[in-house]
Structures are given as C-alpha cells and as structure tokens.
Coordinates of C-alpha atoms (C1' of nucleotides) in Angstrom, one line a residue:
Chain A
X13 CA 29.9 23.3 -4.2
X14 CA 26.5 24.7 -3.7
X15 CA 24.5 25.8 -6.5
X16 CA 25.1 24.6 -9.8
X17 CA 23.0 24.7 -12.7
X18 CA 22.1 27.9 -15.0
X19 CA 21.5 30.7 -12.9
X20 CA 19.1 32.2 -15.5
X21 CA 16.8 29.8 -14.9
X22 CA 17.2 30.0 -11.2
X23 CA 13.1 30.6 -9.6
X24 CA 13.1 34.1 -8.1
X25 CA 10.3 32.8 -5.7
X26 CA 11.6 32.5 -2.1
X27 CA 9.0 29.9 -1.5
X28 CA 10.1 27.7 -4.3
X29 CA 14.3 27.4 -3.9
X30 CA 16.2 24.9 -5.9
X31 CA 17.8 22.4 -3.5
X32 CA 21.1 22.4 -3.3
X33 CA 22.8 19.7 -5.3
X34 CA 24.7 18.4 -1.8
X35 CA 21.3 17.8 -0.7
X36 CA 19.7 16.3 -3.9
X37 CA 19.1 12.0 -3.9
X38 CA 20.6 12.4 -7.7
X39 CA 24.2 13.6 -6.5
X40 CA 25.5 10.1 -6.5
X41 CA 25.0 10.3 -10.3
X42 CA 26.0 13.7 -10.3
X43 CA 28.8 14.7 -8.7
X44 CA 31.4 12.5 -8.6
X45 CA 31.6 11.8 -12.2
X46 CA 32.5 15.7 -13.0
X47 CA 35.5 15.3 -10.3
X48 CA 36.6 12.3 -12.1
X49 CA 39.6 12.8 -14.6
X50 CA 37.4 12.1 -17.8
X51 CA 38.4 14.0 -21.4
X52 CA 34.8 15.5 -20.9
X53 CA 32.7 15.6 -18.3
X54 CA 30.4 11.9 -18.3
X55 CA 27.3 13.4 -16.1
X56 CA 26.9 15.4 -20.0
X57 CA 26.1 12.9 -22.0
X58 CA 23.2 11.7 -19.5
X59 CA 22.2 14.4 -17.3
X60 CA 20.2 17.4 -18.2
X61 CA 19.9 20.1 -15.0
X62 CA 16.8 22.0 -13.5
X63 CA 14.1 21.9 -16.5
X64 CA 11.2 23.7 -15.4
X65 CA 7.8 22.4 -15.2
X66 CA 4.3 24.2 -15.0
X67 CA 2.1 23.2 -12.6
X68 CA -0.1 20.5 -13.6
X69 CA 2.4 19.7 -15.8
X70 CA 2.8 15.5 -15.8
X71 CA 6.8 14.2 -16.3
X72 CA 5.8 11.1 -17.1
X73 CA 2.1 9.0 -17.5
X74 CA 2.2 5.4 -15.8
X75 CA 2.8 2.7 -18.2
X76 CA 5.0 4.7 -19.9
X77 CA 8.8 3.1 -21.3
X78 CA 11.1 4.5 -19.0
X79 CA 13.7 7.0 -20.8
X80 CA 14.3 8.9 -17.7
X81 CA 14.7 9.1 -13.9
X82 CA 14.5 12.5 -12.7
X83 CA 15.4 14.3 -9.2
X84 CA 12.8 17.6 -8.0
X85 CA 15.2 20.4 -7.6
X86 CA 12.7 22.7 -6.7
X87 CA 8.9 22.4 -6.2
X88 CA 6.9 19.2 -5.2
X89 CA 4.9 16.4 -7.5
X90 CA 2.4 13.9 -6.6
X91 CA 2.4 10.7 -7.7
X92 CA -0.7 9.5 -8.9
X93 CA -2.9 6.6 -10.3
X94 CA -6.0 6.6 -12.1
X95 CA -8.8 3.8 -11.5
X96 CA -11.1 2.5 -14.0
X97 CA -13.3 5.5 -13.6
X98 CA -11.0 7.7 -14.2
X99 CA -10.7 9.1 -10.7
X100 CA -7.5 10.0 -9.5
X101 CA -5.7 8.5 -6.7
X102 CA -2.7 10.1 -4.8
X103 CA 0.0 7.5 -4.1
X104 CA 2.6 10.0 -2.5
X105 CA 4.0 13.2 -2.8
X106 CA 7.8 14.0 -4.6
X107 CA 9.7 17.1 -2.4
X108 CA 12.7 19.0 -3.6
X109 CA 16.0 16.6 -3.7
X110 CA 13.5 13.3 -3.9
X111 CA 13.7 11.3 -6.7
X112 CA 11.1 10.2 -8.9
X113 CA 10.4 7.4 -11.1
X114 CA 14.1 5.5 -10.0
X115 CA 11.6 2.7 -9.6
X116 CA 10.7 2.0 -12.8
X117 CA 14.0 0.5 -13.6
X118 CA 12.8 -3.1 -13.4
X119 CA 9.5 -3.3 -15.2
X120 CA 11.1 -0.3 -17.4
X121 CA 7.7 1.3 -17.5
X122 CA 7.0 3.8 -15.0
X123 CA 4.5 2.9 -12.1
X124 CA 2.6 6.3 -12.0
X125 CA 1.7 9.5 -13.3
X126 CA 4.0 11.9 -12.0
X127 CA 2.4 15.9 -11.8
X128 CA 3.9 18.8 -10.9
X129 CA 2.5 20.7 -8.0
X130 CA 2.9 24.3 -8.9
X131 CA 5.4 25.6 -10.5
X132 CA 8.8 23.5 -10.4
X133 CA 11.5 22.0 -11.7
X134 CA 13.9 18.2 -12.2
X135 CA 17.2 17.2 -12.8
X136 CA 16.9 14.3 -15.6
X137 CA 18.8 11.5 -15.9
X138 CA 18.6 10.0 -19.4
X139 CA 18.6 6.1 -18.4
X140 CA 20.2 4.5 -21.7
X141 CA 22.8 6.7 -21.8
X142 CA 23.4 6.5 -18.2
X143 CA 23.3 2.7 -18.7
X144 CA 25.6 3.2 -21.4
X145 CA 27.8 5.4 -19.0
X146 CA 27.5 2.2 -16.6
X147 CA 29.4 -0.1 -18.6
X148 CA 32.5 2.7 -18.7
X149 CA 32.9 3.4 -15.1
X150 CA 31.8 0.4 -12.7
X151 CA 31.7 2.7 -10.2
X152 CA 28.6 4.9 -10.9
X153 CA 26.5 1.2 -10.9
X154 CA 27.5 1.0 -7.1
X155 CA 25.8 4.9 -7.2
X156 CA 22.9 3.7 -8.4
X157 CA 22.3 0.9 -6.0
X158 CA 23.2 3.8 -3.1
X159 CA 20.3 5.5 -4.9
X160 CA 17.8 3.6 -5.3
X161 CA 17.9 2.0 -1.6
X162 CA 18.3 5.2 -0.3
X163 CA 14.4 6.3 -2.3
X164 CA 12.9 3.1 -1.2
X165 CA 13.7 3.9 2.6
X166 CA 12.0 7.3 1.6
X167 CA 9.1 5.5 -0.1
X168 CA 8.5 3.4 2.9
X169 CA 8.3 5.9 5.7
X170 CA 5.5 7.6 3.7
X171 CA 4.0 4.5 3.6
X172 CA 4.1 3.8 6.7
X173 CA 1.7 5.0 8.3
X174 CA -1.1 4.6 5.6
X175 CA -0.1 1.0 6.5
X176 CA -1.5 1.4 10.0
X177 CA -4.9 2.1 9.0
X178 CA -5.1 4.0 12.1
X179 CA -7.8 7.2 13.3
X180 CA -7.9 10.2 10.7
X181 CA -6.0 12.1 13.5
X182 CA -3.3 10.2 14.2
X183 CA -3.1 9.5 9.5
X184 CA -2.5 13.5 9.7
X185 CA -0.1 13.7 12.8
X186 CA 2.1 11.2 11.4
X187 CA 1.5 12.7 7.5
X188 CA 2.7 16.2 9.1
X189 CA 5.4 14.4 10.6
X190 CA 6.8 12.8 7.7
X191 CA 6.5 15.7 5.6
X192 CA 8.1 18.1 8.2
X193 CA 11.5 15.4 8.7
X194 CA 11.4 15.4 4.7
X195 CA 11.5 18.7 4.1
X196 CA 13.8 19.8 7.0
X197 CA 16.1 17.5 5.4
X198 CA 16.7 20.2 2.4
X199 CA 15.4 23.6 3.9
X200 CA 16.3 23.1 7.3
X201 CA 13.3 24.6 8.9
X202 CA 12.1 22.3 11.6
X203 CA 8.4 23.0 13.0
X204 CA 6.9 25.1 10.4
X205 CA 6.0 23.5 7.1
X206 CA 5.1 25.3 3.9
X207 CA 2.5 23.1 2.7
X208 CA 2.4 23.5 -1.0
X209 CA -0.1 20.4 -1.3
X210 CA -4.1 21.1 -1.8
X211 CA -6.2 19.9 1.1
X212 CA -7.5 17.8 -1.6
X213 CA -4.6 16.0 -2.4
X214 CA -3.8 15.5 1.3
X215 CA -7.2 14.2 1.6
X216 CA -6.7 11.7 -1.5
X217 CA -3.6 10.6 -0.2
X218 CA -4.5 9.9 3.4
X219 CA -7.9 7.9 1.9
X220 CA -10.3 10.1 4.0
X221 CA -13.2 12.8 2.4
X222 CA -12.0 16.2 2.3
X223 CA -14.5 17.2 4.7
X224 CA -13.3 15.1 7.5
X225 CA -9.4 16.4 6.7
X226 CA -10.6 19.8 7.5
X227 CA -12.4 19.0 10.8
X228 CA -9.3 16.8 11.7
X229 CA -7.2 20.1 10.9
X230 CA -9.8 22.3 13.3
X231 CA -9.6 19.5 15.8
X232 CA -5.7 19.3 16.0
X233 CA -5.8 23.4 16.2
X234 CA -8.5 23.8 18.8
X235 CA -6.1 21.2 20.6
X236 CA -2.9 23.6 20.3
X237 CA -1.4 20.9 19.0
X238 CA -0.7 22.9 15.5
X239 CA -1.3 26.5 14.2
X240 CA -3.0 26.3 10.9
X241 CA -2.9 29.8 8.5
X242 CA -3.5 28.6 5.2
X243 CA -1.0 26.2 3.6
X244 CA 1.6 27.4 6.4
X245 CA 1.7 25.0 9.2
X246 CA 3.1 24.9 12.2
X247 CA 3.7 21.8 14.4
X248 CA 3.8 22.9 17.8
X249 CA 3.3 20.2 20.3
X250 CA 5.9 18.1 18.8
X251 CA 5.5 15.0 21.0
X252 CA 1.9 14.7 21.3
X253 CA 1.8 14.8 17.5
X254 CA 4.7 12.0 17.8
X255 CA 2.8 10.3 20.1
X256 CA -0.9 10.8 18.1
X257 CA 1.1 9.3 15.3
X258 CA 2.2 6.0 17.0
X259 CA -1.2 5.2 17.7
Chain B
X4 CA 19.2 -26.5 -13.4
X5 CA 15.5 -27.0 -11.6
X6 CA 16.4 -28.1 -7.8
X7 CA 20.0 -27.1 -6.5
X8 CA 20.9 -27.2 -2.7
X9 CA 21.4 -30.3 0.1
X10 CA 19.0 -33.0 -0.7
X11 CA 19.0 -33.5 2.7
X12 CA 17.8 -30.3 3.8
X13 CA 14.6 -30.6 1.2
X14 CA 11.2 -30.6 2.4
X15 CA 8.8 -33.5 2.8
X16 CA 5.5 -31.3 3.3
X17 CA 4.1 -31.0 0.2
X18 CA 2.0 -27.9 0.5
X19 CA 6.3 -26.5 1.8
X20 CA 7.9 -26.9 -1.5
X21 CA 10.8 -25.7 -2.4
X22 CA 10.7 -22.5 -5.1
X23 CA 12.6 -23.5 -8.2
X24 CA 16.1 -21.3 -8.3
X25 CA 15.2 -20.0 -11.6
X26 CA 12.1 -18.5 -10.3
X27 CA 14.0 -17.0 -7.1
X28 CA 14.6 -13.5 -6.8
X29 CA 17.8 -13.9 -5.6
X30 CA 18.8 -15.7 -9.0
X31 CA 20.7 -13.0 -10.4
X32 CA 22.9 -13.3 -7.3
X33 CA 23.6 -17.1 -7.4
X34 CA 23.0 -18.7 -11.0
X35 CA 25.2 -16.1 -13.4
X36 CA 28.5 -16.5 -11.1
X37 CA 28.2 -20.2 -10.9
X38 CA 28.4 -20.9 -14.5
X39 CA 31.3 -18.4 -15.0
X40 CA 34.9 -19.4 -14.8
X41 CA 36.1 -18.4 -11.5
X42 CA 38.7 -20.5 -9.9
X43 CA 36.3 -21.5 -7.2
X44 CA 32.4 -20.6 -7.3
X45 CA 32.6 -17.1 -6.2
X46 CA 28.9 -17.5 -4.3
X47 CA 30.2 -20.1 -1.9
X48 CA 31.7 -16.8 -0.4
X49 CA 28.5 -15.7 0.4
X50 CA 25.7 -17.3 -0.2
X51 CA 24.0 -19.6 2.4
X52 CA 21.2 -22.1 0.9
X53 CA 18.2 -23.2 2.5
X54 CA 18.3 -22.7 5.7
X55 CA 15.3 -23.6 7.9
X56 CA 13.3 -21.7 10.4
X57 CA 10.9 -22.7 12.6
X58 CA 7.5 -21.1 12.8
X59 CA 7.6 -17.7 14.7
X60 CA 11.4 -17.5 14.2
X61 CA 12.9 -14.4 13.4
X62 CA 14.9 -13.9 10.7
X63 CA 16.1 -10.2 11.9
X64 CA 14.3 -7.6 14.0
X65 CA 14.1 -4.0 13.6
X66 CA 16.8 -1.5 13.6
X67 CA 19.0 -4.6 13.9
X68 CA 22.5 -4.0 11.9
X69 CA 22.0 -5.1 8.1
X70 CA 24.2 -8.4 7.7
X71 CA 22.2 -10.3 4.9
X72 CA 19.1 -10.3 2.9
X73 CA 17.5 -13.8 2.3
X74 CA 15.3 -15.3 -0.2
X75 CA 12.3 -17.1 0.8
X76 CA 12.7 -20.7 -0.5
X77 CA 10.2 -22.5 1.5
X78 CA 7.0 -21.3 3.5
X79 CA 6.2 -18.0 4.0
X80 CA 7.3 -14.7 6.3
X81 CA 5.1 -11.8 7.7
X82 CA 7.4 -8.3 7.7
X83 CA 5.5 -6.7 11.0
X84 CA 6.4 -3.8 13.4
X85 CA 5.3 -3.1 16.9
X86 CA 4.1 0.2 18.3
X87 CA 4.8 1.6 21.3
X88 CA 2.1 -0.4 22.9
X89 CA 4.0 -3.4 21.6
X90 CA 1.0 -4.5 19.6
X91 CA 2.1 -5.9 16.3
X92 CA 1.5 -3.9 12.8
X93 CA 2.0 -6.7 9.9
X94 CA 3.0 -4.2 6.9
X95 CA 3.7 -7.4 4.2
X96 CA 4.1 -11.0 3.5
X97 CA 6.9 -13.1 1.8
X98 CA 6.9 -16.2 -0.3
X99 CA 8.8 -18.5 -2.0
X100 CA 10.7 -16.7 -4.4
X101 CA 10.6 -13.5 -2.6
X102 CA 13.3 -11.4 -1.0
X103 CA 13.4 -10.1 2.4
X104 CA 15.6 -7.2 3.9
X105 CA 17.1 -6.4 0.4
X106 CA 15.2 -3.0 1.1
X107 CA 17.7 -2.4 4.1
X108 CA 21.0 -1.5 1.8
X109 CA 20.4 1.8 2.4
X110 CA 20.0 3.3 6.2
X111 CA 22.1 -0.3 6.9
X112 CA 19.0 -1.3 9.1
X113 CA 16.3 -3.6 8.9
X114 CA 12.9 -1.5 8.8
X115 CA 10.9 -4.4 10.2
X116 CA 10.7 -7.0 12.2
X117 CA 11.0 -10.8 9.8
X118 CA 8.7 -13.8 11.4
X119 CA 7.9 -17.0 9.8
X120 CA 4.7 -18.2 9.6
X121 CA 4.9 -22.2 9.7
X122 CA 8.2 -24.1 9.1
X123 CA 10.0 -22.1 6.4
X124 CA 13.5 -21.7 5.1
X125 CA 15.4 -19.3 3.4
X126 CA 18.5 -18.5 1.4
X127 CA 20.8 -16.1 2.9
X128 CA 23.5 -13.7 1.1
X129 CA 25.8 -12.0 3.4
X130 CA 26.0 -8.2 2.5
X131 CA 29.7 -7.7 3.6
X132 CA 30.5 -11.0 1.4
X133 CA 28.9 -9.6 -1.1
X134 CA 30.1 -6.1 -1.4
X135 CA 33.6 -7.7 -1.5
X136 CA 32.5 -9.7 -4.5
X137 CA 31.0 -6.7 -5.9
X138 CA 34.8 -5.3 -6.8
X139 CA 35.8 -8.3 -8.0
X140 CA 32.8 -9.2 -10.7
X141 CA 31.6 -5.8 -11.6
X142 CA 28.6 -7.2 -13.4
X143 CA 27.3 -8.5 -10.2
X144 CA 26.7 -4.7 -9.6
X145 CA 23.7 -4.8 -12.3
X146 CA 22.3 -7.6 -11.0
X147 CA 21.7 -6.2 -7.9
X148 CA 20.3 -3.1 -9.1
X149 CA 18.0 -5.5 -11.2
X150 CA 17.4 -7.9 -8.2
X151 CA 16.7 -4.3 -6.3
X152 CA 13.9 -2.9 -8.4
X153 CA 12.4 -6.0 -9.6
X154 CA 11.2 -6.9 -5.2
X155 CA 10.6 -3.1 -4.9
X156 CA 7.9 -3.1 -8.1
X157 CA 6.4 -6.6 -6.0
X158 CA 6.4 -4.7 -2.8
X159 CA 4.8 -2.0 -4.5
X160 CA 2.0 -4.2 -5.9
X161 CA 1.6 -5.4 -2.4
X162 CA 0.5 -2.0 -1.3
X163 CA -1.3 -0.4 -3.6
X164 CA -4.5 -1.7 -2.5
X165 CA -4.2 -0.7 0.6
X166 CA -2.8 2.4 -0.2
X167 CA -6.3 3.0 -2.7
X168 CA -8.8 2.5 1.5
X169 CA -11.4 1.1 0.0
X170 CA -14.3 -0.9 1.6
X171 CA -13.1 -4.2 3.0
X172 CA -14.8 -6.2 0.3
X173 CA -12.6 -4.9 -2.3
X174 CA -9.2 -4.8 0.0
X175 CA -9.8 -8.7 0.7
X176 CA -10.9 -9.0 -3.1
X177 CA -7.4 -7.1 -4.0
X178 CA -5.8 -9.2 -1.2
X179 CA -6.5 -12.5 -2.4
X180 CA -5.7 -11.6 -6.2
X181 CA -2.2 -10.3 -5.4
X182 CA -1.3 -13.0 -3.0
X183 CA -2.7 -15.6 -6.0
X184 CA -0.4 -13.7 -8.8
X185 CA 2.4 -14.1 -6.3
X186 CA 2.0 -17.6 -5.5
X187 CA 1.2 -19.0 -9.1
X188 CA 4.4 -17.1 -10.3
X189 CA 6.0 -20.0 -8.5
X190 CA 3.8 -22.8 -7.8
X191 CA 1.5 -22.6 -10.9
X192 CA -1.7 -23.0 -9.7
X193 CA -4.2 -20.3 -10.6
X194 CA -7.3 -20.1 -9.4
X195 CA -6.9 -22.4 -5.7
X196 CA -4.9 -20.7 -3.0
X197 CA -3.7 -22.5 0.2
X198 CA -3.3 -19.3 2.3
X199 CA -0.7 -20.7 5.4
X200 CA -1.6 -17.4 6.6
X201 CA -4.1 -17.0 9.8
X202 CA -7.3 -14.6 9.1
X203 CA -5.8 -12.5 12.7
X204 CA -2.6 -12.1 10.3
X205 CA -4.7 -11.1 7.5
X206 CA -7.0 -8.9 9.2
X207 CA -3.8 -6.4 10.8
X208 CA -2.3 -6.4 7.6
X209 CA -5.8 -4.8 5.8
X210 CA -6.3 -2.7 9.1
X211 CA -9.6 -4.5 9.6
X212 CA -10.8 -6.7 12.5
X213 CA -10.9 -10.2 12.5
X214 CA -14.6 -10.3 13.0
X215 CA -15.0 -7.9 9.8
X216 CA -12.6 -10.1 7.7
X217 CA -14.9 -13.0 8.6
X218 CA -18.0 -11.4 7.7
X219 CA -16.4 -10.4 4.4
X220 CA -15.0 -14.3 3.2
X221 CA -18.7 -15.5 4.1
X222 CA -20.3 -12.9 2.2
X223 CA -17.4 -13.2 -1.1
X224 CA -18.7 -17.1 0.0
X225 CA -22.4 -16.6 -0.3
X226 CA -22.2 -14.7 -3.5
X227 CA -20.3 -17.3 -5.0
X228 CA -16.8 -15.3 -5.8
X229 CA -15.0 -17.6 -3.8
X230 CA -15.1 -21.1 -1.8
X231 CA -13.8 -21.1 1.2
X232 CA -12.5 -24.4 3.3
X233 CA -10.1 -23.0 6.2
X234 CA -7.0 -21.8 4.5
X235 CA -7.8 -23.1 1.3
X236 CA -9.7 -20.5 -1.1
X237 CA -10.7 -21.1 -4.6
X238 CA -11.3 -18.1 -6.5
X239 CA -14.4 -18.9 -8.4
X240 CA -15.4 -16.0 -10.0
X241 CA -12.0 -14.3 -11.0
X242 CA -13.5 -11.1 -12.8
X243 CA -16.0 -10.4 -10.5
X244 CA -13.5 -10.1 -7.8
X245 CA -11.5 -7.9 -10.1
X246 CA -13.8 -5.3 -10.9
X247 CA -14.3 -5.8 -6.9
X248 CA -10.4 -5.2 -6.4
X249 CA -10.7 -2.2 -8.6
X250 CA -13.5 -0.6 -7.3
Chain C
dC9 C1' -13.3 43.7 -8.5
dG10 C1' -15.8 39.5 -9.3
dC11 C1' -16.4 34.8 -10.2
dA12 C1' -14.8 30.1 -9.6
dA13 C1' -12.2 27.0 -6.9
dT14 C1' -11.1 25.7 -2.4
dT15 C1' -12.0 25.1 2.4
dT16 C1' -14.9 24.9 6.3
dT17 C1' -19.1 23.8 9.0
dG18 C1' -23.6 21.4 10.0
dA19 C1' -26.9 17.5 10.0
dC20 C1' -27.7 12.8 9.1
dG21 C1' -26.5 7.9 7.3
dT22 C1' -23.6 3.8 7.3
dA23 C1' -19.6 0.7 7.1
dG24 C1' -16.8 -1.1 10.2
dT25 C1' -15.8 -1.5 15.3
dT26 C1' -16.7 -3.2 19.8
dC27 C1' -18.3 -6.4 23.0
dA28 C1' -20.1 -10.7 24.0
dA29 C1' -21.2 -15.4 23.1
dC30 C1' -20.4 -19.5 20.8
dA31 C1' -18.1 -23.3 18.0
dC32 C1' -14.3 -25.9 16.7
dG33 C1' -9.7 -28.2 17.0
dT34 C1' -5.6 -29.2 19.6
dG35 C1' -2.7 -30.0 23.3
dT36 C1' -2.1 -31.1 28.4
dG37 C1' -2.8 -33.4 32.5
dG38 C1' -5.4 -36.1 35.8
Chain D
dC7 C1' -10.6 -41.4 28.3
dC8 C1' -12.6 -37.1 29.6
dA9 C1' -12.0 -32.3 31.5
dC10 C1' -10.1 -28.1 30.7
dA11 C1' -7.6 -24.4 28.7
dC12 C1' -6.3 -22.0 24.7
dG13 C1' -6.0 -20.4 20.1
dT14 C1' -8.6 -19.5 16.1
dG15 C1' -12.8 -18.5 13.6
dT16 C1' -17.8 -17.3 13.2
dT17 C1' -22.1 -14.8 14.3
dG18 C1' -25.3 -11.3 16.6
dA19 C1' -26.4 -6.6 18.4
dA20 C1' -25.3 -1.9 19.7
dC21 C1' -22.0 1.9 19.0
dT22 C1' -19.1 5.4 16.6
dA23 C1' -15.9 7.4 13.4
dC24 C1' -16.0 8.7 9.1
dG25 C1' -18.7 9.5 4.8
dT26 C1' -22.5 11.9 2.4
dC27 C1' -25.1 15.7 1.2
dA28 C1' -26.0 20.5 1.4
dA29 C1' -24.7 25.2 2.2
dA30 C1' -21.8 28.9 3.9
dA31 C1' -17.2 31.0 4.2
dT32 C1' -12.8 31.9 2.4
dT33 C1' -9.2 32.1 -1.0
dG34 C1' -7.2 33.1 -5.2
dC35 C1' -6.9 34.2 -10.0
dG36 C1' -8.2 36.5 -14.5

DNA sequence: CGCAATTTTGACGTAGTTCAACACGTGTGG
DNA sequence: CCACACGTGTTGAACTACGTCAAAATTGCG
C-alpha cells in the first residue's frame, strides 16, 4: 500500500519524491473507497492521480468557481494574493501530502492563487462528482469533515507565528520550525530541510524585505544556531531555535 | 422563527443582544433537525442554548480535550494564547453569530485559549452527542462540512490583514472594516461600531503597542476617516479607509 | 561560458517601540 | 465625602529594529 499512481509518470528527481499516498491529507477520500465492495471503483469517477505541473504553473486563480480540491503529491506551491497594485503577496506555502484549496468549499470560489514551486505534481478531486459520490456512500462525508479539520489545524500552525508579530529572528526560527515538523511528517528527515522556497518568497511570506531575511539567515549561522548552504538547511540548535520561536 | 431559546435567560443590555438563529453559524446544526419529523427533536440531545458567561470566563483553555464547540449568541470572545512567559497572544475575536472551537475536530484539542470579553453567552453543541446523531441523520454530515468551511473562510478574512504587515494605519484601517462587516452581518448597522473590545486587546491582536494604536485612532480622527467616542467608532469616510486597508 | 536572476553586504532613514508622565473613570475604605 | 489605588487611554521624547537604496557577490540557466 505504498505507491500508487502511474509509474511512468513517477519524477526521477530524488529531491522531488511523490509522497506516499499513506501519508497524503487526500487518503481519506482515497483509499477507503477502492477497498469498498463497489461494482467499480467510486474514487474513478472523482479522483484523477499525480498530474504534473511546471513550475510557475498556477492550479487555480483566486476568485475562481471551485471545480476541484487537490492534494501536492510531490513538489511544493505557494499560496498567493495579489493587492490592488498588482504585487504579490505570499499567504503560505502547500508541501507534498498538504491539501490545497479544501477551503473553498463554502464560498465555492477559491481564496487564492495557487502556483507551483518548481516542478511538481496534485492528486485532484473533482468536487461535483465527489459531491455526487457523497450522496451514495454517507461515509466519505464523515472523510471529508476528517479532512478538512485536519488542513485547518495545518493552516493554523503556519499562521501562528505571523500572528505573533514578533522579531524577524524569532518569524524565521519558528518559520524553519514549522516547515521542518511539516515536512518530516512525509520525508522523515528531521533537522535538515530542503528548502525549495526562494528567499523571496520566504521574505514575502514572513512580511519582512528580503534584505533583512538574509542578514537574519547570517545572524542565525554566525550563532551556530543553523548551517546555511544554499536552499539546504540545517537546524542544529534545536532548542534555542524552539525557544527563539516562542518569543 | 426570529428569537428561539428561554425568555428568561434573554438579555436586558441592549448594546448584548441576542444574534437571530437564522443568522447563527451554528444554524445548520439546530434549525434543519427541528422542523424534521423525528420522534423527539433530535438537537435536544445535544444542543445547549444560551448559556451565559461572565466576563473573563473561559469557555475552554488550550490543549483541553475537545467536548463541544459553541456559537457566540451574545457579547463577544477573544481566542488568545500564552507564551512561555505567560504573556497573553490574542490571535482572534468572536461575535454573535460566530463559532468557536469548531476548528478543534481535528487534533481533538482546543488550539487556544476562549475568554469573554463583558457578559456573554453562548450556545453549546456537544461533539460526542453529535457524532452519535451524525449516524442517525446522515445529512447532518453536510451541514457540518458547510458549518466547517463557511467559519474557516471568516477566520480567514480575520487574518489576512495581518498576514499582508503593513503599516499600523492600514492594519487598524483593515481592523475596523472587518470587525464592521462582521458585526452588521448580524446587527445591521453599517457605518457605527460599538467595539466592547479594550484598545490593550486590540493592540496584541495587531502586534502593535497600545501607545501606537492610540496614536493611530487620533490621527484616522484628525483626518476625518473616523470619529472616535471611547468604544464607539463611526466610520466616516468608508473608501478612504479602504484604499487605506488595501494599501 | 556568459548573462540575468538571486542573494548578500553596507550605509543611512524611519516607523514603531520604549520609557515616562499625565488624565480620566471606577471601586474601596476610612 | 474625600483619599487613594488601579485599570485604561493619551501624549511627548529618545531609541532601535527593520526598511530603503545602492552595489558587490553568488548562483543558475540558456
């Protein structure tokens, strides 16, 4: 029960795995359903596996009708606004086994633009068919609520510490954090982060100039407190970043 | 089908109304399965009404076991958390008509910490109740999942301000518009706002300083965008402070 | 390789913080 | 009834973390 999917369109880059589906926030949608004794198997009719995107490449625009929720099975997106100038704001970043857009159910227009990172790829989940699918098997509704709490608890510890409005150091302990717990979660390593993100778009996220970022980045290496070479990171004083990040 | 509940309980305050049922988030859980032909009203299993709180009291604390998530019907709540120096973090406010905790399904934990501000009350639906109910009345299922993203898109709102750091004229400016939209959802009035919450209150949730959040309302006051009288604020020049929110 | 995009570093400006003082309302006790 | 403490809100003056502008260093892609 670990890969599934077309293996042709499997990524060859090491740096870029498909979660496994065990792992993935879609499985309740998934996985059950082709274990269920239907005539033919329901998660068909709704649920298209691992399309792949091009970096830059935008799932949805905000505003948008909802068709689809979809989960990243490989890569990462950002989640992004745009203001009246046209200047784009980073509301949060999407890693492999996250879902995106599950909150656009209510208003049933998504909230966000939604851009790959680099190459990757989703898991789509057609939402009138799966609505459809909904009225057929009562069970997969009770799915959906595990689902979507299950993002919104995701949502809110990135938030979290934006919330603070704390020091630019202790906004990139805790983003580091966050991102490392995330991302453990699917590829298990633990203190050394692949971070596929621009400096930019950390920058954007975390509401600070990308020129302070980077001397926050010196700062936290002259420290010890992290080894920086390039986008790989490691966290290396583990509790004085915990503790930087609790203020 | 306006005013439902104890007479008894009702307030007397008339800036502590009562929300209308059918303009309470937690409708979808209480109206649909009293007008359907159950042998007995199938929410009476579950569903507390009003209930009153006094100010400061907590509805649930942190990490505390999910056992029900409330409505506001009266007053209003902060959703704050403490950091390890115990100092409190207010991440959001609650109205009437607002839900509270419904984001804890998930982990089965409350993520914050619920306080009221001023004499309040709340309805309360037991989750264990309800999840019973769920297998009996399987549309009760959707409504949920509609009662779930409808609060998350609010909550979402809520942030995105903050989320944008901007200067602390157009946080208080973004501030002051969402918590106007959110109140005249359910009380009507437009353009006056009786804010029941404390400027100390207001300044930890915009991660600013009281002193700063002072100097802001009497500048937005001297340039005429608003009118300021203690905790009632007109908002005089509504697009003003929109372009202001926006940027 | 070579050019453009990204990241880093330095010098200076400013929005918001900090600290301190004051003003107002409310509750308490003598 | 006043004296006093205490919570809340406002204002002034000096300080600082982050932003801005400019330029160098590094990375990465065609």
């Amino acid at each position: 029960m670990t890969k599934r999917g077309n293996p042709e369109t499997m990524s060859k880059d090491p740096n870029n795995k498909y979660v496994d589906c065990d792992n993935c926030a879609m499985e309740p949608l998934c996985v059950p359903i082709e274990t269920n004794k239907q005539p033919l198997t329901l998660t068909e009719t709704y649920l298209s596996r691992r399309i792949s995107t091009d970096s830059g490449q935008a799932l949805f625009v905000k505003d948008e009708p909802i068709s689809a929720i979809y989960a990243v099975s490989s890569g990462t997106f950002k989640l992004t606004l745009n203001n009246e100038n046209n200047e784009e704001k980073v509301m949060g970043f999407r890693f492999a086994g996250e879902l995106i857009g599950e909150d656009a159910l209510h208003p049933e227009k998504y909230a966000y633009n939604a851009v790959a990172i680099g190459k990757s790829s989703v898991c789509k989940v057609d939402v009138s068919e799966l609505k459809a699918c909904c009225e057929v098997i009562p069970n997969l509704q009770l799915n959906l609520v595990d689902l979507l709490t299950r993002q919104s608890s995701i949502s809110q510890t990135e938030f979290q510490a934006l919330i603070a409005k704390k020091s630019a150091e202790s906004l990139l302990a805790a983003f580091l954090l966050n991102i490392a717990k995330r991302k453990s979660a699917h590829d298990g390593t633990k203190d050394s982060l692949n971070l596929s993100i621009s400096r930019d778009n950390i920058a954007n996220f975390l509401g600070l100039r990308r020129e302070t970022l980077s001397r926050i980045f010196s700062k936290l290496q002259k420290e010890e407190l992290i080894k920086v070479e390039g986008k790989q990171i490691q966290l290396i004083e583990f509790d004085k970043l915990t503790h930087l990040a609790n203020l």
